[in-house]
PDB file of C-alpha atoms and ligand atoms in Angstrom:
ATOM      1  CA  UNK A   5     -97.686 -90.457  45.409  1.00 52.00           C
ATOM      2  CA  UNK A   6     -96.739 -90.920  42.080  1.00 62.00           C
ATOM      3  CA  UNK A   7     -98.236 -94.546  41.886  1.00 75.00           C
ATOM      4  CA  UNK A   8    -101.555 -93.207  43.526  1.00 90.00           C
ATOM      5  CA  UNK A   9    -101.552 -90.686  40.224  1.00 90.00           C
ATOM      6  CA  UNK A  10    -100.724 -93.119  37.856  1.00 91.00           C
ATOM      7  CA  UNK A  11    -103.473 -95.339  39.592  1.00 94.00           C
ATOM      8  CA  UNK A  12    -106.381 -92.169  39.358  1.00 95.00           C
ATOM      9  CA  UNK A  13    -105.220 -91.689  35.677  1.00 94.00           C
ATOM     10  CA  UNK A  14    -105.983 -95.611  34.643  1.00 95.00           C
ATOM     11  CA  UNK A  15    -109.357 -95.633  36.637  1.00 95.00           C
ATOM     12  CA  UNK A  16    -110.142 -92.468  34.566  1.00 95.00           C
ATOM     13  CA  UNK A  17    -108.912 -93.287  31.343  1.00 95.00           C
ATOM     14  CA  UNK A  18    -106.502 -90.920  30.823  1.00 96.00           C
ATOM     15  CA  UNK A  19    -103.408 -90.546  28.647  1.00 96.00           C
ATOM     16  CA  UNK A  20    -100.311 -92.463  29.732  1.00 95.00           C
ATOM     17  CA  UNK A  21     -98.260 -89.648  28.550  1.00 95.00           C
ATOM     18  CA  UNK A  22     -99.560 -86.303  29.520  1.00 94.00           C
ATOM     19  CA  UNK A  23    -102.431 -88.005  32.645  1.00 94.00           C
ATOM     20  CA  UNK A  24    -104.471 -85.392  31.434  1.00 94.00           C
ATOM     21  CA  UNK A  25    -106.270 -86.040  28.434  1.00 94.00           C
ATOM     22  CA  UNK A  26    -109.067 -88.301  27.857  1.00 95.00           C
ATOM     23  CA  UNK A  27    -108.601 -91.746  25.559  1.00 96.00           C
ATOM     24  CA  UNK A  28    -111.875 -91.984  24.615  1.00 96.00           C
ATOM     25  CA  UNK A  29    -114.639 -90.249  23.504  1.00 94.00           C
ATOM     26  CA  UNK A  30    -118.421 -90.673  25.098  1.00 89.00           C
ATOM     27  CA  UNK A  31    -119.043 -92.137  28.263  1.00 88.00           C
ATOM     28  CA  UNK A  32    -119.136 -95.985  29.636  1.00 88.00           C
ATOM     29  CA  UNK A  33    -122.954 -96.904  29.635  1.00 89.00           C
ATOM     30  CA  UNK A  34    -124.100 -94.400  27.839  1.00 84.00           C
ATOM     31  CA  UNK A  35    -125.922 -93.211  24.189  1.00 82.00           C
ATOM     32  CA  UNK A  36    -123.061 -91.631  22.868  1.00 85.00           C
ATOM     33  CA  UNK A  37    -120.679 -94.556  21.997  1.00 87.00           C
ATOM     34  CA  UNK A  38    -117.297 -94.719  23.226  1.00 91.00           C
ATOM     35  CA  UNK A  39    -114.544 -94.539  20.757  1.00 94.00           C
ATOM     36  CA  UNK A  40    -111.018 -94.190  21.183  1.00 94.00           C
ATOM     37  CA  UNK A  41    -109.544 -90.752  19.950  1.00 96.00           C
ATOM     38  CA  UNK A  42    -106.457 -90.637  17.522  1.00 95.00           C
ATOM     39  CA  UNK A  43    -104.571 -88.419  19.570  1.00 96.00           C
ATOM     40  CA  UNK A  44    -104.606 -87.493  23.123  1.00 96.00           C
ATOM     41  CA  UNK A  45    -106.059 -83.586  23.145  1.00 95.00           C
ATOM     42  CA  UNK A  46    -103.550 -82.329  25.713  1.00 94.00           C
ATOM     43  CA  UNK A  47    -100.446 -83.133  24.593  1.00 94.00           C
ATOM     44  CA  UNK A  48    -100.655 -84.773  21.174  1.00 93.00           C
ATOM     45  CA  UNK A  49     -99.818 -88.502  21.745  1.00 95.00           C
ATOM     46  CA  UNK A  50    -100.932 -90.833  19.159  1.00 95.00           C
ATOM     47  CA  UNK A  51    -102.639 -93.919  20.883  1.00 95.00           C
ATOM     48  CA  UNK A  52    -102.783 -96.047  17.948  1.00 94.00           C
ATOM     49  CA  UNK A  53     -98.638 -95.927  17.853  1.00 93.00           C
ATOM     50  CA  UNK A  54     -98.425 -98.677  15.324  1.00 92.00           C
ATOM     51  CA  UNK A  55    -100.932 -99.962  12.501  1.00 93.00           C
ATOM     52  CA  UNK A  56    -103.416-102.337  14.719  1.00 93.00           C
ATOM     53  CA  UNK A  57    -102.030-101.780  17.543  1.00 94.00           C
ATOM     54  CA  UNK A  58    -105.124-102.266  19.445  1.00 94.00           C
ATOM     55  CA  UNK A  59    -105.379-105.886  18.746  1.00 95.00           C
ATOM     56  CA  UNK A  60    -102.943-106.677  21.489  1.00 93.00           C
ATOM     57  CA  UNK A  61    -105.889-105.500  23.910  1.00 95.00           C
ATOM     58  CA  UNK A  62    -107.843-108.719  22.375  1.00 96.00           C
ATOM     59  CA  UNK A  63    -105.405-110.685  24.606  1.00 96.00           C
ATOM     60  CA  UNK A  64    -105.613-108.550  27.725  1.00 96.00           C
ATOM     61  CA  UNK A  65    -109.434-108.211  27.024  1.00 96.00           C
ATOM     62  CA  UNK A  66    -109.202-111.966  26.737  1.00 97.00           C
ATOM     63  CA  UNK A  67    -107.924-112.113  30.355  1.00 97.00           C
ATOM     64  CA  UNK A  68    -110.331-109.613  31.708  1.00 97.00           C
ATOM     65  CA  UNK A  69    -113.293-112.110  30.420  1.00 97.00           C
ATOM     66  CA  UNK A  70    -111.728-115.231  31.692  1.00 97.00           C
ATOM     67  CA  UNK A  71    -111.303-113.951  35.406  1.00 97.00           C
ATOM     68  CA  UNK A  72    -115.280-112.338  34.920  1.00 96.00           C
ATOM     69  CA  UNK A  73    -116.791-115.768  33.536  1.00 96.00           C
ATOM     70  CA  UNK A  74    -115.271-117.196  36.745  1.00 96.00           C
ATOM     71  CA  UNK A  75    -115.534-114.875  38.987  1.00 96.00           C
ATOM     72  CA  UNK A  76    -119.448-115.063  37.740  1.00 95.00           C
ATOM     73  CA  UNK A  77    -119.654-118.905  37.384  1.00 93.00           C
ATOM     74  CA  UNK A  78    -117.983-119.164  41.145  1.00 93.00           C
ATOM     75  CA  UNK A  79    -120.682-116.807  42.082  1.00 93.00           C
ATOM     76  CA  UNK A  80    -124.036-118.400  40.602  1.00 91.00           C
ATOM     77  CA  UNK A  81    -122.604-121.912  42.345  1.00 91.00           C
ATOM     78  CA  UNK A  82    -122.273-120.245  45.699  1.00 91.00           C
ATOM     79  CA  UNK A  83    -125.882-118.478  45.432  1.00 90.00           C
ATOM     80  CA  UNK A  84    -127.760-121.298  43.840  1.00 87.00           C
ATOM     81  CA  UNK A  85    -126.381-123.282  46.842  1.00 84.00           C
ATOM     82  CA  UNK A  86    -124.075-125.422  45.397  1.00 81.00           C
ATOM     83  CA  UNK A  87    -125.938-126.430  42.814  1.00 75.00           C
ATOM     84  CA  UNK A  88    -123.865-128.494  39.623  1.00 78.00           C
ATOM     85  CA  UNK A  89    -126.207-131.268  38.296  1.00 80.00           C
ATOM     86  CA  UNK A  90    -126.884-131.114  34.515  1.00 72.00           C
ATOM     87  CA  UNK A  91    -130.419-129.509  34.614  1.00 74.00           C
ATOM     88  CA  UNK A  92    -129.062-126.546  36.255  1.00 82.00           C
ATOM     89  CA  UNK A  93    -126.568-125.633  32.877  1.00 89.00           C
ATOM     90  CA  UNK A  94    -128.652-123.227  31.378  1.00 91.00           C
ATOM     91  CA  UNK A  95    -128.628-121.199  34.600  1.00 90.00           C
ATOM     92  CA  UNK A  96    -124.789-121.428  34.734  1.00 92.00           C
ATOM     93  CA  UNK A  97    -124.815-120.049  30.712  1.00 94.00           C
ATOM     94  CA  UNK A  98    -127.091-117.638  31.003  1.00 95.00           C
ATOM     95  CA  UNK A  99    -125.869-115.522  33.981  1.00 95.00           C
ATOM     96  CA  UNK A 100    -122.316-115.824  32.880  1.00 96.00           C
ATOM     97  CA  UNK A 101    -123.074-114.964  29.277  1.00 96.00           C
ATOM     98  CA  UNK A 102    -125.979-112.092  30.555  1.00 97.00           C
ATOM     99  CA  UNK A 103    -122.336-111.090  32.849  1.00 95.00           C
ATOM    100  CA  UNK A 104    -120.212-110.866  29.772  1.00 95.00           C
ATOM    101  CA  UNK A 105    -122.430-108.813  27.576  1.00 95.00           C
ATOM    102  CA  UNK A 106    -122.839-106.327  30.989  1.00 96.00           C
ATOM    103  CA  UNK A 107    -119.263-106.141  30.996  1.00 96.00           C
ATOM    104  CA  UNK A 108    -118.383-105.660  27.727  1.00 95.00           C
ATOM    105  CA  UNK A 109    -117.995-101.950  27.360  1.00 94.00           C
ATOM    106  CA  UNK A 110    -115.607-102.403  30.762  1.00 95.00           C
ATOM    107  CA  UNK A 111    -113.769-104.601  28.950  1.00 96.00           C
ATOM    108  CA  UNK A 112    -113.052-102.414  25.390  1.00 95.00           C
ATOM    109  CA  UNK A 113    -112.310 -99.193  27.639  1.00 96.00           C
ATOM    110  CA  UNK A 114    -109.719-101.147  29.945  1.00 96.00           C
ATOM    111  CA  UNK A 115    -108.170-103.204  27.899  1.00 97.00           C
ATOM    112  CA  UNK A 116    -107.069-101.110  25.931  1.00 96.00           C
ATOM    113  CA  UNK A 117    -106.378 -98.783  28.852  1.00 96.00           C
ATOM    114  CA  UNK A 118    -104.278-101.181  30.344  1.00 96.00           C
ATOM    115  CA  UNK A 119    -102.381-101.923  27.257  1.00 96.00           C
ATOM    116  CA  UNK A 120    -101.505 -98.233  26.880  1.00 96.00           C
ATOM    117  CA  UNK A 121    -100.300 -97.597  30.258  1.00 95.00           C
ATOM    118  CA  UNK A 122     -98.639-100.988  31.372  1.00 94.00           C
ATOM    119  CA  UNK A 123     -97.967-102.703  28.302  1.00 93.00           C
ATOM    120  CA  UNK A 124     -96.463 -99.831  25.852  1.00 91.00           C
ATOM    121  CA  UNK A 125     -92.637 -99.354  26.440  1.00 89.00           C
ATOM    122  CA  UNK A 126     -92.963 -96.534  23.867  1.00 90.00           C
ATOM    123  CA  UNK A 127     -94.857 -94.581  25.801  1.00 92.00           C
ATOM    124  CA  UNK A 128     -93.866 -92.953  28.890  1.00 91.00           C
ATOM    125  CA  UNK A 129     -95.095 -90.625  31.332  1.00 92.00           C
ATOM    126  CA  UNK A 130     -94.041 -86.969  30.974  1.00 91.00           C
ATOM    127  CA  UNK A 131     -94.559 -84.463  34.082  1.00 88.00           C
ATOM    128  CA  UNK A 132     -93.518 -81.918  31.636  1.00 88.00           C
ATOM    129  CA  UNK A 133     -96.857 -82.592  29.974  1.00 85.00           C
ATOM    130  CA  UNK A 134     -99.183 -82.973  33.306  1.00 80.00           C
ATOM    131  CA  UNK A 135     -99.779 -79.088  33.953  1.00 77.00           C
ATOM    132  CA  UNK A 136    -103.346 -78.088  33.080  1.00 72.00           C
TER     133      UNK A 136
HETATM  134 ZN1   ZN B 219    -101.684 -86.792  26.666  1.00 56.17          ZN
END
């Protein structure tokens, strides 16, 4: 059970400490811009734990765009029919780029989601903290 917890609290963004609290502010796709908060609103944990800290995510954001551009670029070949001669490029560039800039707000919320919860050895999970 615990790993289907920790699971729900990645999908929804929530503090790696507490599970509870939210890491960002606004929503995904929407008007009101996502941020992520300073501290975690249920139990206090600073997410920022070190001065610019957050430019590890580049890396796993990095990752994240790799596996989409392919995933994307595997997927215009198979629907275009197999299509690879030079003309069809722009095609190829366009759908995976047009996929990239769809993604992108994905990509800032979970990388940096990822980061906190699987690549932060200072920061552990607390059932002390996971009450409501
Ligand atoms: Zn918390």
């Amino acid at each position: 059970m615990p790993k289907t917890a920790k699971f729900r609290a990645i999908v929804q963004a929530k503090c790696p400490h507490c599970r509870r609290g939210d890491i960002f502010t606004g929503t995904l796709y929407g008007f009101d811009v996502q941020r992520t908060k300073e501290n975690c609103d249920h139990c206090g944990q600073r997410f920022e734990i070190e001065p610019g800290y957050f430019y590890a995510a580049m890396y796993v954001s990095y990752a994240m765009n790799v596996a989409e551009m392919l995933t994307v670029g595997i997927a215009t070949y198979v629907f275009s029919g197999g299509n690879l001669e030079f003309e069809s490029l722009w095609l190829y560039l366009l759908v995976i780029f047009t996929g990239c800039l769809l993604l992108a707000p994905i990509n800032y919320r979970y990388s940096r989601v990822i980061l906190l919860h699987w690549l932060s050895p200072k920061i552990k999970y607390d059932p002390e903290y996971d009450k409501p």
